[in-house]
XYZ file of C-alpha atoms in Angstrom:
107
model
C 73.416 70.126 118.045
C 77.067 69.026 119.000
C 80.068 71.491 118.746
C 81.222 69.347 115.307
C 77.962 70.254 113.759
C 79.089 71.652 110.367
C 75.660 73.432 110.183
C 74.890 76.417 111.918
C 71.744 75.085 113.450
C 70.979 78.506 115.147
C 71.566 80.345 111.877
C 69.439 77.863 109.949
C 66.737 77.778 112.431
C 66.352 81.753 112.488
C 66.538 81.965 108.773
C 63.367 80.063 108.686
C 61.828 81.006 112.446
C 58.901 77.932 111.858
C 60.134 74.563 113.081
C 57.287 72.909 110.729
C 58.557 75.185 108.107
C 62.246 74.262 108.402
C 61.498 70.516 108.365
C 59.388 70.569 105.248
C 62.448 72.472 103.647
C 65.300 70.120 104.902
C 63.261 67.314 103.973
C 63.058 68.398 100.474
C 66.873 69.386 100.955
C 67.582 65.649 101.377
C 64.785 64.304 99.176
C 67.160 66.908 96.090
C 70.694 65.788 98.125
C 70.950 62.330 95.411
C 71.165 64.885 92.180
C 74.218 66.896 93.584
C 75.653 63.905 95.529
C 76.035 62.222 92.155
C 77.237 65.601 90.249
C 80.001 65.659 93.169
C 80.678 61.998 92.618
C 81.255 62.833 88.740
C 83.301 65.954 89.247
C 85.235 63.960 91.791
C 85.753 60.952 88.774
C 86.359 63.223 86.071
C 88.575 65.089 88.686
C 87.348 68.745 87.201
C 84.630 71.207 88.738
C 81.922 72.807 86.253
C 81.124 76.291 87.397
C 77.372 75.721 87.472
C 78.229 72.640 90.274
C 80.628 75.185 92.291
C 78.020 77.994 91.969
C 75.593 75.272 93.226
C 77.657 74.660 96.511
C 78.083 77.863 97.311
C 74.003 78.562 97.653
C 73.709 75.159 99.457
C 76.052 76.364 101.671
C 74.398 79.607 102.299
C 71.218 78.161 102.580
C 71.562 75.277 104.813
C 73.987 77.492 106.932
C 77.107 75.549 106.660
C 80.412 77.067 107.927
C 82.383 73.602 106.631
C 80.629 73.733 102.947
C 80.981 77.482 102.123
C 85.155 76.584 103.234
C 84.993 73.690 100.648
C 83.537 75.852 98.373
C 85.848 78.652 98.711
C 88.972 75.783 98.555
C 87.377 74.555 95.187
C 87.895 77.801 93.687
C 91.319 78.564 94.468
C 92.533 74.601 94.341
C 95.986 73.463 93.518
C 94.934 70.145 94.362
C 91.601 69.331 92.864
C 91.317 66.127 92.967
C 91.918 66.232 97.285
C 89.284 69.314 97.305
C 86.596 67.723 95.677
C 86.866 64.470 97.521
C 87.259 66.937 100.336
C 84.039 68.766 99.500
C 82.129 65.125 98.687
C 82.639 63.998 102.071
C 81.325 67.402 103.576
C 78.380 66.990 101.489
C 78.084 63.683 102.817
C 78.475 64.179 106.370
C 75.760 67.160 106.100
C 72.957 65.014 104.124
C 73.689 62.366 107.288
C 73.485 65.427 109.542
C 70.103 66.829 108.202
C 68.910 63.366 107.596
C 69.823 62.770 112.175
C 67.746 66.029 112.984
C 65.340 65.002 110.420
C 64.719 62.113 112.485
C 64.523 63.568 116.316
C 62.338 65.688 115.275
């Protein structure tokens, strides 16, 4: 993947060492991503962040290996601007559902 990846696609791939097994799991990943895409989208509107959605991001971030959510994450939880951070942290979760949905696709 690209330098800009914001998954660590070499990370990712060892955690799971089966290419069949890794695309089965990012393709339930994305077929999940609408549930927390709309919690983000509410926390975002009602500009505050439950714990259970920040504890949330912080596993997605540790499972699909992502450098640029786990520093979203960690921003979240020491924020002095919430309202930026979350809309921060949306369009991080965005860009990595488009990223697993691209490698979903070439492979």
């Amino acid at each position: 993947m690209s330098n800009d990846s914001i998954i660590d696609w070499f990370k990712l791939k060892a955690q799971f060492g089966h290419q069949d097994l890794l695309k089965h799991w990012l393709t339930d990943f994305i077929a999940g991503s609408d549930q927390e895409l709309a919690q983000l989208q509410l926390a975002v509107s009602n500009q505050q962040c439950p714990d259970g959605l920040l504890l949330q991001l912080q596993g997605m971030a540790a499972l699909v290996a992502s450098p640029s959510l786990h520093r979203c994450v960690q921003q979240l939880k020491h924020s002095e601007q919430l309202t930026v951070d979350l809309e921060s942290t949306l369009r991080c979760y965005q860009q990595l559902v488009s990223e697993i949905t691209h490698y979903l696709h070439q492979h």
